[in-house]
XYZ file of C-alpha atoms in Angstrom:
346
model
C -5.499 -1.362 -72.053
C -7.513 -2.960 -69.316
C -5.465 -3.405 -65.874
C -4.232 -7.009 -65.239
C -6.873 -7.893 -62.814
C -9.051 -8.303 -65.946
C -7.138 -11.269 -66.512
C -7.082 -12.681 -63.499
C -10.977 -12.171 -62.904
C -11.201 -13.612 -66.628
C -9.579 -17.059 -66.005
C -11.478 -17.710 -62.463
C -7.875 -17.098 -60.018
C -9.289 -14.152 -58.680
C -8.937 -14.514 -54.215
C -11.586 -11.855 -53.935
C -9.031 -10.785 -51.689
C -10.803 -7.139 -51.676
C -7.126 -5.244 -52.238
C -8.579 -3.935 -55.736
C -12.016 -2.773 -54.151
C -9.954 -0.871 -51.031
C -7.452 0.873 -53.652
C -8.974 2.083 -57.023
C -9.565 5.810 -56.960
C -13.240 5.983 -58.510
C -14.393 2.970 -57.029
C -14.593 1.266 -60.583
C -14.344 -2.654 -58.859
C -16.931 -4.522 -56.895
C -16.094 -7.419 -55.060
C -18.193 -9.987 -54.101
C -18.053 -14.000 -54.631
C -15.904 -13.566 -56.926
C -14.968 -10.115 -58.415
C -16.219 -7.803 -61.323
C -14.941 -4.886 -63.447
C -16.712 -2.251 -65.102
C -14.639 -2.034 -68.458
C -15.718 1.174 -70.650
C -15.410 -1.654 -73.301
C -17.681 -4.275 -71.893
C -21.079 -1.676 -71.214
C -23.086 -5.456 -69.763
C -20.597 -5.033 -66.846
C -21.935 -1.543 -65.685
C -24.585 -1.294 -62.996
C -27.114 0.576 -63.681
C -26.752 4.590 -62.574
C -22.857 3.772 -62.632
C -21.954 4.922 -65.850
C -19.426 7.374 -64.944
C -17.929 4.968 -62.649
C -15.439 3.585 -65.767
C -12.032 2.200 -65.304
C -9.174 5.129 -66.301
C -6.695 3.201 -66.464
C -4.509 3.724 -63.327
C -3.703 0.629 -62.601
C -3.589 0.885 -59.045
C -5.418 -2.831 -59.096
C -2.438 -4.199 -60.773
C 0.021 -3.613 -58.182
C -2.018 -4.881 -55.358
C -3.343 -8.104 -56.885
C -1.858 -10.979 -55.513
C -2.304 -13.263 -57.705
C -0.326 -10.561 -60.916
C 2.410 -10.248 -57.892
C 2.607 -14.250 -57.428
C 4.092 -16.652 -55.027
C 7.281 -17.307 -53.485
C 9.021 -20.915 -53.975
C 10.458 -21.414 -50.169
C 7.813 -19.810 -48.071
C 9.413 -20.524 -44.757
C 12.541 -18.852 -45.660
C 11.480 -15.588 -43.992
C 11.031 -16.912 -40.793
C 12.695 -15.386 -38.184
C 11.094 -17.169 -34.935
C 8.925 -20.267 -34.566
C 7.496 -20.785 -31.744
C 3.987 -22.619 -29.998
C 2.118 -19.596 -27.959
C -1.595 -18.975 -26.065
C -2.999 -16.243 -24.774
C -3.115 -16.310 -21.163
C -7.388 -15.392 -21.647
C -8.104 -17.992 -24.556
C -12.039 -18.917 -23.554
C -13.915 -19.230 -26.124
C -11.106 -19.216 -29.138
C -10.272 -21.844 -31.510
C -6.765 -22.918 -30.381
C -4.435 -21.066 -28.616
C -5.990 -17.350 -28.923
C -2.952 -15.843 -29.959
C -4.250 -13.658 -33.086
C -7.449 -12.674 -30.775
C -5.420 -11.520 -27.583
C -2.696 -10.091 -29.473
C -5.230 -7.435 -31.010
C -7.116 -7.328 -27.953
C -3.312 -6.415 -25.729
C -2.852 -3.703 -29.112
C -5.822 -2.269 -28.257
C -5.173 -1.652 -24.482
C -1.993 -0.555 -24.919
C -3.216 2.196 -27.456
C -1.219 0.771 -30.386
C -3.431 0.321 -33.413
C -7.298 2.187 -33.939
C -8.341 -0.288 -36.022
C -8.748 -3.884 -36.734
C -10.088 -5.645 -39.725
C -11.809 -8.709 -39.059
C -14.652 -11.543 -39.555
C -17.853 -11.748 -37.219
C -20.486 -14.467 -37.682
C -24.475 -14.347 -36.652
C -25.787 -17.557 -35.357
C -26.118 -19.117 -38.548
C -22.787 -18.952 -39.411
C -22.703 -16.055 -41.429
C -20.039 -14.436 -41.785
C -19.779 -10.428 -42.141
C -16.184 -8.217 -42.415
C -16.560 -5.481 -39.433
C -14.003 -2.797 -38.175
C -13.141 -3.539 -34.550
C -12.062 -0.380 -32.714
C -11.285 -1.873 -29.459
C -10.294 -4.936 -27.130
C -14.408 -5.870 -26.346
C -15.101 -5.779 -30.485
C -12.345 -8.800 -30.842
C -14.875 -11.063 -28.320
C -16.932 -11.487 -31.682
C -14.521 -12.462 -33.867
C -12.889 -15.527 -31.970
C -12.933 -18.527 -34.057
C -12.276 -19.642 -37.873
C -15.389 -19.360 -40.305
C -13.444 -21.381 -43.022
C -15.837 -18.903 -45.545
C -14.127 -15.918 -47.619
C -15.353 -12.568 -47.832
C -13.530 -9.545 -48.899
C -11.674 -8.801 -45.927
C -9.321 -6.001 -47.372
C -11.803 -4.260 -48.843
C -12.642 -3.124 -45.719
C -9.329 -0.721 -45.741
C -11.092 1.608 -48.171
C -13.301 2.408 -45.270
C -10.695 2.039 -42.583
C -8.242 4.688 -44.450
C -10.611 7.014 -43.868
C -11.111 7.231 -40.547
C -8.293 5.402 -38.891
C -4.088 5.948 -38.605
C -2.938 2.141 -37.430
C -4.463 -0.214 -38.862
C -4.164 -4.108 -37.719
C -5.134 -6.250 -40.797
C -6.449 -10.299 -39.743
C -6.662 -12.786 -43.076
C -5.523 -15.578 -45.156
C -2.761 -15.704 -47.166
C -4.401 -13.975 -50.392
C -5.489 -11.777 -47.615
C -2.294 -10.902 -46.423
C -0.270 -11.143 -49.418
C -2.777 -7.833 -51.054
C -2.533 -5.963 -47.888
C 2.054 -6.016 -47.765
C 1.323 -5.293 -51.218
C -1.141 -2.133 -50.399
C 1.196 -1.246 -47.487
C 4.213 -1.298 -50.072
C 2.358 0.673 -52.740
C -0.494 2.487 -51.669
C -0.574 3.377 -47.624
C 1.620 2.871 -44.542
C -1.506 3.036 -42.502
C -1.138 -0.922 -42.390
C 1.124 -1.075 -39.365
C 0.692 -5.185 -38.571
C -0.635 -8.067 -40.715
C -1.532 -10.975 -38.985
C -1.712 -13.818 -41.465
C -4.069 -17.658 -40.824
C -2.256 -20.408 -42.310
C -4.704 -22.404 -45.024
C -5.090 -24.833 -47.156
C -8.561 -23.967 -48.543
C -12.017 -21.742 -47.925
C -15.273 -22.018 -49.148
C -18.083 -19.625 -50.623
C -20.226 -19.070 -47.706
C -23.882 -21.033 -49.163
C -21.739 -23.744 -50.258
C -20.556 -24.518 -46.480
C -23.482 -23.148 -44.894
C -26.488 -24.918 -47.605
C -24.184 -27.844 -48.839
C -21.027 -28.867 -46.317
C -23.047 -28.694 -43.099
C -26.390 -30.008 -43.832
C -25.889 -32.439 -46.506
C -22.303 -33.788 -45.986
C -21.930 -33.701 -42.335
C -25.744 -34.118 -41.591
C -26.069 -31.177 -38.721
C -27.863 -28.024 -38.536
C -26.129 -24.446 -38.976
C -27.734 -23.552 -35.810
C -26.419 -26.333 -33.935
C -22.510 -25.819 -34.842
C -20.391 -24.250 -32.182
C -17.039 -24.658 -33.989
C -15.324 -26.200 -37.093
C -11.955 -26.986 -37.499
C -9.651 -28.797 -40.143
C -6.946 -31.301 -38.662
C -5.784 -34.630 -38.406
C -6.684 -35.356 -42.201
C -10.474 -34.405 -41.291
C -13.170 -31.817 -41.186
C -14.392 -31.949 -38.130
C -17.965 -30.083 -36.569
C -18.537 -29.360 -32.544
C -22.015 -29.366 -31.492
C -24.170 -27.603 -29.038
C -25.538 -30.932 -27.834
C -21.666 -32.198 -27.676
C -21.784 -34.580 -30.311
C -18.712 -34.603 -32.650
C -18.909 -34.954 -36.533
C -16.098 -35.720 -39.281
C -15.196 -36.756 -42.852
C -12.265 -37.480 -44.099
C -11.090 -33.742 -45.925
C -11.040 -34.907 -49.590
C -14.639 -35.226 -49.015
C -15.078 -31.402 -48.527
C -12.120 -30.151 -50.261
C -13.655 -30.731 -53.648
C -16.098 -27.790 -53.182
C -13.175 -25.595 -52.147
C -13.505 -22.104 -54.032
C -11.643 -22.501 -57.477
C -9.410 -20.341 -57.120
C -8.397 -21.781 -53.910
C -6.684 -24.802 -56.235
C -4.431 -22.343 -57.838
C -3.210 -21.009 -54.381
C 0.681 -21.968 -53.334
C 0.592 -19.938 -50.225
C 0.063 -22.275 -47.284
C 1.568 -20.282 -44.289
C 0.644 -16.548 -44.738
C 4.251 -15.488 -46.423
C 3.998 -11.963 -46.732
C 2.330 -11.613 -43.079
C 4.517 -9.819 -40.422
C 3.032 -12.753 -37.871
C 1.424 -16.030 -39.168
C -0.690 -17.708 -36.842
C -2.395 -21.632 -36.838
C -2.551 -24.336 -34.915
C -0.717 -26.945 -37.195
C 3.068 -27.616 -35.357
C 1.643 -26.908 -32.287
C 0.202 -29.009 -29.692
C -3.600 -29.288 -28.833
C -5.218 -25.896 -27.253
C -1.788 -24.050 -28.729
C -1.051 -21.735 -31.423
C 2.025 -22.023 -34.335
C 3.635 -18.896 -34.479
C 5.342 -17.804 -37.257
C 7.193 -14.260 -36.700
C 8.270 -12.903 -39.933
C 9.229 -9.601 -40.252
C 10.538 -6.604 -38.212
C 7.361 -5.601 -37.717
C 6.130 -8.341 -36.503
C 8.954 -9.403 -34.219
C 8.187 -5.975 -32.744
C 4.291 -5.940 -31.729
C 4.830 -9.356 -30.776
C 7.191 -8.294 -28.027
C 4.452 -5.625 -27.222
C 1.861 -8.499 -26.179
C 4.088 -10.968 -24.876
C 3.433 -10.455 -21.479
C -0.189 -11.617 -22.132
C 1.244 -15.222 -23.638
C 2.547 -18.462 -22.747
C 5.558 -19.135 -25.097
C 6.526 -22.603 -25.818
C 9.904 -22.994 -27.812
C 10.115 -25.860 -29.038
C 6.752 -27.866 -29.795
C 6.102 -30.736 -31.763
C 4.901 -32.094 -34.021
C 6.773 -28.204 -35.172
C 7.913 -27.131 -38.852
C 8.432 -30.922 -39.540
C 4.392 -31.403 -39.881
C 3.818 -27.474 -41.622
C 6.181 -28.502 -44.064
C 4.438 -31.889 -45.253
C 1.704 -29.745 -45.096
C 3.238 -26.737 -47.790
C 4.489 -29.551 -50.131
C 0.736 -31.131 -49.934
C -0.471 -27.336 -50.940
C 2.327 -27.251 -53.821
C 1.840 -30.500 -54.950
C -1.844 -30.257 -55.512
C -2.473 -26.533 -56.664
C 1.018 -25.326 -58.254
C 0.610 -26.823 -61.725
C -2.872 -25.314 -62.270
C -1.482 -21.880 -61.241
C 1.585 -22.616 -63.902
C -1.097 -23.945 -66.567
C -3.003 -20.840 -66.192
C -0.011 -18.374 -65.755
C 1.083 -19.822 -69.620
C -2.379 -18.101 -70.752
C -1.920 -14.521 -69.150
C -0.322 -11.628 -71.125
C 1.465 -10.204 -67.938
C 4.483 -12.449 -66.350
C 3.428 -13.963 -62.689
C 4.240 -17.057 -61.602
C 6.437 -18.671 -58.715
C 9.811 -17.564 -58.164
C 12.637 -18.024 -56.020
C 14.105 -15.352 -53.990
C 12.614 -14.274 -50.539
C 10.009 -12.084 -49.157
């Protein structure tokens, strides 16, 4: 019996999270825009000089998958703290800084090893690295809006490092509670990025950029989602927008079967939506994170009560819900394994 992943791969949900590709045992999955198997019954999905490299059956994959786990109905039920936050060294982030200088204040004060994150070259590329210490964070400051395989970084990261800080979007951070849960308490914080969508990397970099919004790759200094638009910084200082629906068409597909808007199974969820301009939302979740956020709270500004606050992240989950949670149910009707929404908490 092939593992459920199979299934999810089969009818296009797959996050290409990574979880499957950091977990199985004889490195039977590859991840890349979207995922692949090697099933001993399928011998067109083996690569060649791979052969012994066969799914056994473990299913391992299974129980970190996040989309055979599912979603939760009332994601902000788990909430312990809500709060508006920036690092006190923010230069060059995209909001608030919070997620950078809260690794970068782990690092300093000899808390985690290891750090799983997203560089980018100058053509907005983006590329999963290990960061080992507070000057590696400096390259990952900003959002990419692209998805790579973030957690299947872990498979390296296990090997070499004990504390491990894991960075990522809800899919992200939903397969790395579930590997922490499962497979290895190595994962000591997950930090998760509140999103509505992401995009396969050529279709933002060869489609969004150029043809949509008219600029250059090379020219972009940031991007950024918000007030109903996508919205491009320039070198030169020009700004560009279009109204989202434009871009959110060309979202990844699997992205429109996604009811996760604020990072749920994170210990801290990070954004900038409830919080005002140059500030981060924080969302603290768990135990966990409640404490690693007290160990970096020196380094932030803490704002209690900021507007527009849950009131706007809220609209925001029921816009997620409203658009994506029917496809996910449509599709769920079609798998052999139960998954779906359900009610009680995280």
């Amino acid at each position: 019996m092939p593992p459920k992943i199979a299934e999810v791969i089969e009818h296009d949900i797959c996050a290409a999270c990574g979880a499957c590709e950091a977990v199985c045992p004889i490195g039977a999955v590859t991840v890349k825009k979207a995922a692949e198997i090697r099933d001993p019954n399928d011998l067109s999905l083996y690569e060649k000089g791979a052969g012994y490299l066969v799914c056994e059956g473990c299913l391992t994959c299974s129980r970190v998958c996040p989309l055979v786990d599912g979603f939760v109905e009332n994601e902000l039920a788990n909430v312990r703290k809500f709060f508006a936050a920036r690092s006190k060294e923010n230069a060059g982030s995209q909001d608030g800084g919070v997620t950078s200088g809260i690794l970068k204040s782990l690092f300093k004060q000899g808390k985690i090893d290891c750090a799983i994150g997203i560089t980018r070259n100058e053509k907005w590329e983006p590329k999963v690295v290990l960061l080992t210490n507070a000057e590696d964070v400096e390259r990952t400051r900003g959002t990419k809006y692209t998805s790579d395989p973030v957690v299947a970084a872990l498979r390296e990261a296990f090997e070499k490092y004990d504390r491990i800080a894991v960075v990522g979007v809800p899919c992200q951070a939903h397969s790395a509670r579930l590997i922490r849960e499962n497979i290895s308490e190595k994962i000591v914080l997950i930090i998760g990025l509140l999103c509505m969508e992401s995009f396969h990397r050529d279709v933002m970099l060869e489609k969004i950029i150029p043809e949509i919004m008219k600029v250059k790759i090379e020219d972009v200094r940031k991007m950024e989602f918000t007030k109903g638009k996508f919205w491009v910084y320039t070198s030169d200082g020009e700004v560009h927008s279009v109204p989202i629906k434009d871009v959110a068409k060309y979202a990844r597909n699997p992205c429109h079967h996604c009811c996760d808007y604020t990072s749920v199974f994170a210990d801290i969820s990070v954004g900038s939506v409830g919080a005002p301009d140059g500030w981060n939302s924080v969302f603290i979740r768990t135990e966990i994170g409640e404490e690693y956020f007290d160990m970096v709270r020196e380094e932030m500004e803490i704002m209690e009560d900021p507007k527009p606050g849950l009131e706007l992240v809220r609209k925001l989950i029921d816009t997620k819900r409203k658009n994506n949670a029917e496809h996910f149910k449509e599709v769920c009707k079609e798998l052999s394994f139960e998954t779906g929404i359900r009610s009680e908490t995280v």
